[in-house]
Amino acid sequence: MNLLEAPWIPIRTDDGRGPFSLITYRELLCEPGTWRVSLPRDDLELACIQLLVCMTQVLFQPADDDVLDERLDEPLSEATFAAGIARYQDWFDLDHPTQPFMQTRGVASKEATPIQKLLIGLPAGNNHCFFNETGEVAALSAPIAAIALFHQASNCPSFGGGFKGSLRGEAPITTLVDGPSLREQVWRNVLTLERTRAELFWTRDLTDERPTWIDPIKAGQTIYPHQIGLIRGLFWQPAHVELIPAAESGPCDLLGIEAGPRYTGFRKEKFNFTLDGNWPHPHGALNIRVKKGERETKFASFTTDAPAWTRLTELVVSKKADDSGGNRPALAIGQAKALDIHPLHLLVGGYHNKKASVLERRHELIELGEGWDDESGRLEDLVNIGLAAKKALRGKLYFAVQGHKDKGLPGIGAAIHETGERLFYARTEARILATFSNSATFSEWQQHLDAYAAALSTECESIFNDLTDPYAMKPELIPIIAWARRSLTADLRKLTEGK
């Protein structure tokens, strides 16, 4: 299957409400349609969009904002499409005899790995995060195999010890700009030539570049970020893998239909090299932290089970690096600001993982109302108020749990502070996201800020009471609960007063 010619993009018409079908890359870019990617898993949907963005970035990079505006407004002409893909025909062939897409021919492996393990979640052994049975997926069709290969290489933990992970580290957060249709989703995340030169500092002609499956990484090689060009970086494949075709045709176990060639497994082999530094990948937030005078650069990832809104400051707000650090959001967000895209809808996805084990899948749509990009830092203020409210609640619950030994006051003992944090996120998330998405929040700032802080404070007090009231039946615990409650009220008052 060739991604430039075959129907492989899984979509539903009518803004995602219509019938399912597979369309070609040419149809996507050259024909009008209110299509949406449609797959049984949200992580694979985001990966499919990202793969299309990378292909379009490489094949049809617009020179400047004027050209990008034209492509957002109108589909490509057939002639432009044909010219764009002409020299890349052999790059995106999943079954090419010598250079198959995202693979290495002749992988040395004693045994085959079941194809299900190519779908992130490690559906083998004891970890079945996203599957009911270990052998639930025995065969994948070519469209899903192509998406999964790209996703594994770009966004997922490595296969384990001895295998390298993505350019952005283990399980990075991917941030893309949403659009009213799949075609516009893609183009809103394709960066202009001007921006790739300014932000990625890459000035070479793309015709000089080759992806890793055509120009392989050398074993033992030390690679520096400036040596990785745009094509190579977007389609970075750090592992040696090779798909194993199925002996018979049949339906795809994920799509439930026949969709071309099928694969029942893959071969993989350990392959070592050294990457010295961070390539400034455009699809994630790059954080700069200063520890003991040394700068540490790392891509954002989900390290806790806190919701994505808690990370919005680093995912959206650009901060020039100084002695305390800095943030560089995904580059399409800055481009959206320049293109005056309001409101801004973000596609945010990633995994909460522990090394190679995936604990949680995290894929969300977050809307930011008009005014999200004002220069006064209001979005950051909203995030900080939410985090401060959570910190106050957890801290005072923890005080009640521990007690006060110096005063001779016993504590509750049970870890209700952890329950309180989970309840805070569950009960406040809808209100917080609604505040972010409301354009009036930013245009009528003080009024909405006060209401927002007051609502969070009320919820914190309610959660505190719900968790401590059962223990107040013990007389010896009443003093520490009362002390913690007064302290919480004082902290929340500072929050609502803006102190």
Coordinates of C-alpha atoms in Angstrom, one line a residue:
M1 CA 0.0 0.0 0.0
N2 CA 1.3 3.4 -1.0
L3 CA 0.1 6.3 1.2
L4 CA 0.3 8.7 -1.7
E5 CA -2.1 6.7 -3.9
A6 CA -4.2 4.1 -2.0
P7 CA -7.4 4.8 0.0
W8 CA -6.1 4.5 3.6
I9 CA -7.4 7.6 5.5
P10 CA -10.3 6.4 7.8
I11 CA -13.0 9.1 7.8
R12 CA -16.7 9.7 8.3
T13 CA -18.5 12.3 6.2
D14 CA -20.8 15.1 7.5
D15 CA -18.4 16.3 10.2
G16 CA -18.0 12.8 11.5
R17 CA -21.7 11.8 11.6
G18 CA -21.9 10.2 8.2
P19 CA -20.9 6.7 6.8
F20 CA -17.4 5.3 7.3
S21 CA -15.0 5.0 4.4
L22 CA -11.3 5.1 3.4
I23 CA -10.2 8.0 1.2
T24 CA -7.0 8.8 -0.6
Y25 CA -4.5 11.5 0.3
R26 CA -5.4 13.2 -3.1
E27 CA -9.1 13.3 -2.2
L28 CA -8.3 14.8 1.2
L29 CA -6.2 17.7 -0.3
C30 CA -7.9 18.2 -3.7
E31 CA -11.6 17.7 -3.0
P32 CA -14.0 19.6 -0.7
G33 CA -15.5 17.6 2.1
T34 CA -16.5 17.9 5.8
W35 CA -14.6 14.8 6.8
R36 CA -13.3 13.7 10.2
V37 CA -10.9 11.0 11.0
S38 CA -12.8 8.0 12.5
L39 CA -11.1 5.2 14.4
P40 CA -12.1 3.1 17.4
R41 CA -9.3 4.7 19.4
D42 CA -8.7 8.4 20.0
D43 CA -4.9 8.0 20.2
L44 CA -4.8 6.5 16.7
E45 CA -7.1 9.3 15.4
L46 CA -4.7 11.9 16.6
A47 CA -1.8 10.0 15.2
C48 CA -3.5 9.8 11.8
I49 CA -4.0 13.6 11.8
Q50 CA -0.4 14.1 12.8
L51 CA 0.9 11.7 10.1
L52 CA -1.1 13.7 7.5
V53 CA 0.3 16.9 8.9
C54 CA 3.8 15.6 8.5
M55 CA 3.2 14.4 5.0
T56 CA 1.8 17.7 4.0
Q57 CA 4.5 19.7 5.7
V58 CA 7.1 17.8 3.7
L59 CA 5.3 17.6 0.3
F60 CA 3.4 20.9 0.2
Q61 CA 5.1 23.4 2.6
P62 CA 3.6 26.9 2.0
A63 CA 6.1 29.7 1.6
D64 CA 4.3 32.2 3.7
D65 CA 1.0 33.1 5.4
D66 CA -0.6 34.3 2.1
V67 CA -0.1 30.9 0.6
L68 CA -1.2 29.1 3.7
D69 CA -4.4 31.2 3.7
E70 CA -5.1 30.1 0.1
R71 CA -4.7 26.5 1.0
L72 CA -7.0 26.8 4.0
D73 CA -9.6 28.4 1.8
E74 CA -9.4 26.2 -1.3
P75 CA -8.4 22.6 -2.0
L76 CA -5.2 22.0 -4.0
S77 CA -5.4 21.6 -7.8
E78 CA -4.8 18.2 -9.3
A79 CA -1.7 19.6 -11.0
T80 CA -0.3 21.0 -7.8
F81 CA -0.9 17.7 -6.0
A82 CA 0.8 15.7 -8.8
A83 CA 3.8 17.9 -8.8
G84 CA 4.1 17.8 -5.0
I85 CA 4.2 14.0 -4.7
A86 CA 6.2 13.3 -7.9
R87 CA 9.7 12.7 -6.3
Y88 CA 8.3 11.0 -3.2
Q89 CA 6.5 8.0 -4.7
D90 CA 8.8 5.4 -3.2
W91 CA 9.0 7.0 0.2
F92 CA 5.5 6.0 1.5
D93 CA 5.1 2.5 0.2
L94 CA 4.4 0.2 3.1
D95 CA 5.5 -2.9 1.1
H96 CA 8.5 -1.5 -0.8
P97 CA 11.0 -4.3 -1.5
T98 CA 14.0 -2.4 -0.2
Q99 CA 12.8 0.7 1.7
P100 CA 9.3 0.2 3.2
F101 CA 7.7 3.1 5.0
M102 CA 9.0 3.5 8.6
Q103 CA 10.7 0.0 8.4
T104 CA 14.0 -1.8 7.9
R105 CA 14.2 -4.7 5.5
G106 CA 15.9 -7.8 6.8
V107 CA 15.4 -7.3 10.5
A108 CA 17.2 -10.1 12.5
S109 CA 14.8 -11.5 15.0
K110 CA 14.5 -15.0 16.5
E111 CA 10.7 -14.7 16.8
A112 CA 7.9 -12.5 15.6
T113 CA 6.1 -10.0 17.9
P114 CA 2.3 -10.2 17.7
I115 CA 0.9 -7.2 15.7
Q116 CA -1.2 -6.2 18.7
K117 CA 1.9 -4.9 20.5
L118 CA 2.3 -2.3 17.8
L119 CA -0.8 -0.7 19.3
I120 CA 0.4 1.3 22.3
G121 CA -0.8 0.0 25.7
L122 CA 1.4 -3.0 25.7
P123 CA -1.4 -5.6 25.2
A124 CA 0.7 -8.5 26.3
G125 CA 1.9 -10.0 29.6
N126 CA 0.1 -8.4 32.6
N127 CA -0.7 -5.0 31.1
H128 CA -3.9 -4.8 29.2
C129 CA -4.7 -1.1 29.5
F130 CA -6.8 -0.8 26.4
F131 CA -7.7 -4.3 25.5
N132 CA -10.0 -7.0 26.8
E133 CA -8.0 -10.0 25.7
T134 CA -4.3 -10.5 25.0
G135 CA -5.0 -11.8 21.5
E136 CA -7.9 -9.4 20.7
V137 CA -6.1 -8.0 17.6
A138 CA -4.5 -10.7 15.5
A139 CA -4.3 -8.9 12.2
L140 CA -4.1 -5.3 11.2
S141 CA -4.9 -3.8 7.8
A142 CA -2.3 -1.7 6.0
P143 CA -3.9 1.7 6.8
I144 CA -3.8 0.9 10.6
A145 CA -0.4 -0.6 10.4
A146 CA 1.0 2.6 8.7
I147 CA -0.6 4.8 11.4
A148 CA 0.6 2.6 14.2
L149 CA 4.2 2.5 12.9
F150 CA 4.3 6.2 12.8
H151 CA 2.6 6.6 16.2
Q152 CA 5.0 4.1 17.9
A153 CA 8.0 5.9 16.5
S154 CA 6.8 9.4 17.2
N155 CA 4.7 9.5 20.3
C156 CA 5.1 6.3 22.4
P157 CA 7.4 4.7 24.9
S158 CA 10.1 2.5 23.3
F159 CA 9.7 -1.2 23.0
G160 CA 11.7 -1.6 26.2
G161 CA 15.3 -2.0 27.3
G162 CA 17.8 -1.6 24.5
F163 CA 15.3 0.2 22.2
K164 CA 15.4 3.9 21.6
G165 CA 12.3 6.1 21.9
S166 CA 11.0 9.1 20.0
L167 CA 12.9 12.4 19.4
R168 CA 10.7 13.9 22.1
G169 CA 11.5 11.3 24.7
E170 CA 9.2 8.8 26.4
A171 CA 5.4 9.4 25.8
P172 CA 5.5 13.2 25.0
I173 CA 2.4 15.4 24.8
T174 CA 1.3 16.1 21.3
T175 CA -0.5 19.5 20.7
L176 CA -2.2 20.3 17.4
V177 CA -4.7 23.0 16.4
D178 CA -8.1 21.7 15.5
G179 CA -10.2 22.9 12.5
P180 CA -13.7 22.6 11.1
S181 CA -12.8 19.7 8.8
L182 CA -9.9 17.2 8.4
R183 CA -8.4 19.2 5.5
E184 CA -8.3 22.4 7.6
Q185 CA -7.0 20.4 10.6
V186 CA -4.1 19.4 8.5
W187 CA -3.3 22.8 7.0
R188 CA -3.6 24.6 10.3
N189 CA -0.7 22.6 11.6
V190 CA 1.5 22.9 8.5
L191 CA 4.1 25.5 9.2
T192 CA 5.2 28.0 6.6
L193 CA 8.7 28.0 5.2
E194 CA 9.3 31.3 7.0
R195 CA 8.5 29.8 10.4
T196 CA 10.5 26.6 10.0
R197 CA 13.5 28.7 9.2
A198 CA 12.9 31.1 12.1
E199 CA 11.8 28.6 14.7
L200 CA 13.6 25.4 13.7
F201 CA 16.7 27.2 12.3
W202 CA 16.6 24.8 9.3
T203 CA 17.5 26.5 6.0
R204 CA 18.5 23.6 3.8
D205 CA 16.4 22.7 0.8
L206 CA 14.2 19.7 1.6
T207 CA 15.4 18.0 -1.6
D208 CA 18.7 17.4 0.2
E209 CA 17.0 15.3 2.9
R210 CA 16.1 11.6 3.3
P211 CA 14.1 9.9 6.0
T212 CA 15.7 7.2 8.2
W213 CA 14.3 4.2 6.3
I214 CA 16.0 5.5 3.1
D215 CA 19.1 6.9 4.6
P216 CA 19.5 4.8 7.8
I217 CA 21.0 5.8 11.1
K218 CA 24.4 4.2 11.5
A219 CA 24.9 1.9 14.5
G220 CA 26.8 3.6 17.3
Q221 CA 26.5 7.0 15.7
T222 CA 26.3 10.1 17.8
I223 CA 23.7 12.5 16.4
Y224 CA 23.3 16.2 17.1
P225 CA 20.0 18.1 16.6
H226 CA 21.4 20.4 14.0
Q227 CA 22.1 17.3 11.8
I228 CA 18.4 16.3 11.8
G229 CA 16.5 18.1 9.1
L230 CA 12.7 18.7 8.9
I231 CA 11.9 15.6 6.9
R232 CA 14.1 13.4 9.0
G233 CA 12.8 14.8 12.3
L234 CA 9.1 14.6 11.5
F235 CA 9.5 11.0 10.3
W236 CA 12.1 9.8 12.8
Q237 CA 12.2 6.1 13.2
P238 CA 14.5 5.1 16.1
A239 CA 13.9 1.4 15.9
H240 CA 14.5 -1.4 13.5
V241 CA 11.1 -3.0 12.7
E242 CA 9.6 -5.0 9.8
L243 CA 6.0 -5.9 9.3
I244 CA 5.1 -9.6 8.7
P245 CA 2.3 -10.0 6.0
A246 CA -0.6 -12.3 6.8
A247 CA -0.9 -15.5 4.8
E248 CA -4.5 -14.8 3.9
S249 CA -6.7 -11.9 3.2
G250 CA -9.5 -10.9 5.5
P251 CA -10.9 -8.1 7.7
C252 CA -8.9 -5.9 9.9
D253 CA -9.4 -6.7 13.5
L254 CA -9.5 -3.0 14.4
L255 CA -11.6 -1.6 11.5
G256 CA -13.8 -4.7 11.1
I257 CA -13.6 -4.5 7.3
E258 CA -11.2 -5.6 4.5
A259 CA -8.8 -2.8 3.8
G260 CA -6.1 -4.2 1.6
P261 CA -3.0 -6.1 2.8
R262 CA -3.0 -7.4 6.4
Y263 CA -0.1 -8.0 8.9
T264 CA -0.1 -10.5 11.8
G265 CA 3.1 -9.4 13.5
F266 CA 6.5 -7.7 13.1
R267 CA 10.1 -8.3 13.7
K268 CA 12.2 -6.0 15.8
E269 CA 15.8 -5.8 16.8
K270 CA 17.8 -3.7 19.3
F271 CA 19.7 -0.9 17.6
N272 CA 21.9 1.6 19.4
F273 CA 22.9 5.2 18.7
T274 CA 23.3 8.4 20.8
L275 CA 21.2 11.5 20.4
D276 CA 23.0 14.4 22.0
G277 CA 20.4 17.2 22.7
N278 CA 16.8 17.9 21.8
W279 CA 15.6 18.4 18.2
P280 CA 13.0 21.2 18.4
H281 CA 10.0 19.1 17.2
P282 CA 7.1 21.4 16.2
H283 CA 4.3 19.2 17.6
G284 CA 5.1 19.4 21.3
A285 CA 5.8 21.9 24.0
L286 CA 9.5 22.3 24.8
N287 CA 10.3 23.3 28.4
I288 CA 13.5 24.8 29.6
R289 CA 14.2 24.4 33.3
V290 CA 17.2 25.6 35.3
K291 CA 18.6 23.3 37.9
K292 CA 21.7 24.2 39.9
G293 CA 22.6 26.7 37.3
E294 CA 22.3 24.2 34.4
R295 CA 19.7 24.3 31.7
E296 CA 17.6 21.2 31.2
T297 CA 15.5 21.1 28.0
K298 CA 12.7 18.5 27.9
F299 CA 9.4 18.0 26.0
A300 CA 6.3 18.1 28.1
S301 CA 4.7 14.8 29.1
F302 CA 2.0 13.6 31.4
T303 CA 3.8 12.6 34.6
T304 CA 0.7 12.5 36.9
D305 CA -3.0 11.8 36.5
A306 CA -3.9 15.5 36.6
P307 CA -6.1 16.7 33.7
A308 CA -4.5 18.5 30.7
W309 CA -5.8 22.0 31.7
T310 CA -3.2 22.0 34.5
R311 CA -0.5 22.0 31.9
L312 CA -2.0 24.7 29.6
T313 CA 0.6 27.4 30.7
E314 CA 3.5 25.3 29.3
L315 CA 1.4 24.0 26.4
V316 CA 0.1 27.4 25.1
V317 CA 2.0 30.3 26.7
S318 CA 5.3 31.2 25.2
K319 CA 8.0 32.4 27.7
K320 CA 11.4 33.4 26.5
A321 CA 14.1 31.5 28.4
D322 CA 15.8 33.3 31.2
D323 CA 17.6 32.4 34.4
S324 CA 14.4 30.7 35.7
G325 CA 13.6 28.8 32.5
G326 CA 11.1 29.2 29.7
N327 CA 8.5 27.5 27.5
R328 CA 8.1 27.0 23.7
P329 CA 4.6 25.7 22.8
A330 CA 3.9 23.6 19.7
L331 CA 4.7 25.9 16.8
A332 CA 1.2 25.7 15.3
I333 CA -0.1 27.6 18.3
G334 CA 2.1 30.6 17.6
Q335 CA 1.1 30.3 13.9
A336 CA -2.6 30.2 14.9
K337 CA -2.1 33.5 16.8
A338 CA -0.5 35.1 13.8
L339 CA -3.4 33.9 11.6
D340 CA -5.9 35.3 14.1
I341 CA -7.6 32.0 14.8
H342 CA -10.3 32.6 17.4
P343 CA -11.5 30.7 19.3
L344 CA -8.7 28.3 19.4
H345 CA -9.5 24.6 19.6
L346 CA -6.6 22.4 20.7
L347 CA -6.1 18.7 20.2
V348 CA -4.0 17.5 23.2
G349 CA -2.9 13.9 23.5
G350 CA -0.4 11.6 25.2
Y351 CA 0.1 8.9 27.7
H352 CA 0.7 8.8 31.5
N353 CA 3.4 6.1 31.5
K354 CA 5.9 4.5 33.9
K355 CA 8.9 3.7 31.7
A356 CA 7.6 1.3 29.0
S357 CA 4.3 0.7 30.8
V358 CA 1.4 2.9 29.9
L359 CA -0.8 3.7 32.9
E360 CA -3.4 6.0 31.2
R361 CA -4.4 7.3 27.8
R362 CA -5.0 11.0 27.7
H363 CA -6.6 12.7 24.7
E364 CA -8.6 15.8 25.0
L365 CA -10.1 18.7 23.1
I366 CA -9.7 22.1 24.8
E367 CA -11.3 25.3 23.6
L368 CA -9.8 28.7 24.3
G369 CA -12.1 31.7 23.8
E370 CA -11.2 34.9 22.0
G371 CA -8.6 36.8 24.0
W372 CA -6.7 33.6 24.9
D373 CA -3.6 35.1 23.5
D374 CA -3.7 38.6 25.1
E375 CA -0.4 40.0 26.3
S376 CA -1.5 40.3 30.0
G377 CA -1.2 36.6 30.8
R378 CA -4.8 36.1 31.7
L379 CA -4.9 32.4 30.6
E380 CA -1.9 31.8 32.8
D381 CA -3.7 33.5 35.7
L382 CA -6.7 31.2 35.3
V383 CA -4.5 28.1 35.3
N384 CA -2.6 29.3 38.4
I385 CA -5.8 30.1 40.3
G386 CA -7.1 26.6 39.6
L387 CA -3.8 25.0 40.7
A388 CA -3.7 27.2 43.9
A389 CA -7.2 26.1 44.8
K390 CA -6.2 22.5 44.5
K391 CA -3.1 23.0 46.5
A392 CA -4.9 24.7 49.3
L393 CA -7.5 21.9 49.5
R394 CA -5.0 19.1 49.4
G395 CA -2.7 20.9 51.9
K396 CA -5.4 21.5 54.5
L397 CA -6.8 18.0 54.1
Y398 CA -3.2 16.7 54.6
F399 CA -2.9 18.8 57.8
A400 CA -6.1 17.3 59.1
V401 CA -4.8 13.8 58.2
Q402 CA -1.5 14.3 60.0
G403 CA -2.7 16.2 63.1
H404 CA -0.5 18.5 65.1
K405 CA 1.9 16.6 67.4
D406 CA 3.2 19.8 69.2
K407 CA -0.3 20.7 70.2
G408 CA -1.3 17.2 71.0
L409 CA -4.0 17.0 68.3
P410 CA -4.4 13.6 66.7
G411 CA -5.0 13.4 62.9
I412 CA -7.6 11.6 60.9
G413 CA -5.0 9.1 59.6
A414 CA -6.8 8.1 56.4
A415 CA -5.3 9.5 53.1
I416 CA -8.3 11.7 52.4
H417 CA -6.1 14.4 50.9
E418 CA -5.5 12.1 47.9
T419 CA -9.2 11.6 47.5
G420 CA -9.7 15.3 47.8
E421 CA -7.4 16.0 44.9
R422 CA -9.2 13.6 42.7
L423 CA -12.6 15.0 43.6
F424 CA -11.3 18.5 42.9
Y425 CA -10.3 17.6 39.4
A426 CA -13.6 15.7 38.8
R427 CA -15.9 18.4 40.2
T428 CA -14.2 21.5 38.8
E429 CA -13.0 20.5 35.4
A430 CA -16.2 21.3 33.6
R431 CA -16.3 24.8 35.2
I432 CA -12.6 25.4 34.5
L433 CA -12.9 24.4 30.8
A434 CA -16.1 26.4 30.3
T435 CA -14.2 29.5 31.7
F436 CA -11.3 29.0 29.3
S437 CA -13.7 28.6 26.3
N438 CA -15.9 31.7 27.1
S439 CA -14.7 34.7 25.2
A440 CA -16.4 36.9 27.8
T441 CA -13.9 35.6 30.3
F442 CA -11.2 37.7 28.6
S443 CA -13.3 40.6 27.5
E444 CA -15.0 41.1 30.9
W445 CA -12.1 40.0 32.9
Q446 CA -12.6 41.1 36.5
Q447 CA -16.2 40.0 36.6
H448 CA -15.5 36.5 35.3
L449 CA -12.3 36.2 37.3
D450 CA -14.1 36.9 40.5
A451 CA -16.9 34.4 39.7
Y452 CA -14.3 31.7 38.7
A453 CA -12.3 32.1 41.9
A454 CA -15.5 32.1 44.0
A455 CA -16.8 28.9 42.3
L456 CA -13.6 27.1 42.9
S457 CA -13.5 28.2 46.5
T458 CA -17.0 27.0 47.1
E459 CA -16.2 23.6 45.6
C460 CA -13.1 23.3 47.7
E461 CA -15.0 23.9 50.9
S462 CA -17.7 21.5 49.8
I463 CA -15.1 18.7 49.2
F464 CA -13.4 19.4 52.5
N465 CA -16.7 19.1 54.4
D466 CA -17.7 16.0 52.5
L467 CA -14.5 14.2 53.4
T468 CA -14.0 15.4 57.0
D469 CA -17.6 15.4 58.3
P470 CA -17.7 11.6 58.9
Y471 CA -14.6 11.9 61.1
A472 CA -16.1 14.8 63.1
M473 CA -18.2 12.3 64.9
K474 CA -15.1 11.5 66.9
P475 CA -14.7 14.3 69.5
E476 CA -10.9 14.0 69.6
L477 CA -10.7 14.9 65.8
I478 CA -12.9 17.9 66.0
P479 CA -10.1 20.4 66.9
I480 CA -7.8 19.4 64.0
I481 CA -10.7 19.5 61.5
A482 CA -11.8 22.9 62.7
W483 CA -8.3 24.2 62.5
A484 CA -7.8 22.9 59.0
R485 CA -11.2 24.3 57.9
R486 CA -10.3 27.8 59.2
S487 CA -6.9 27.7 57.5
L488 CA -8.5 26.6 54.2
T489 CA -11.0 29.4 54.4
A490 CA -8.2 31.9 54.9
D491 CA -6.3 30.6 51.9
L492 CA -9.3 30.6 49.7
R493 CA -10.2 34.1 50.8
K494 CA -6.7 35.2 49.5
L495 CA -7.5 33.4 46.3
T496 CA -10.8 35.3 45.7
E497 CA -9.2 38.6 46.7
G498 CA -6.5 38.1 44.2
K499 CA -3.7 38.0 46.7

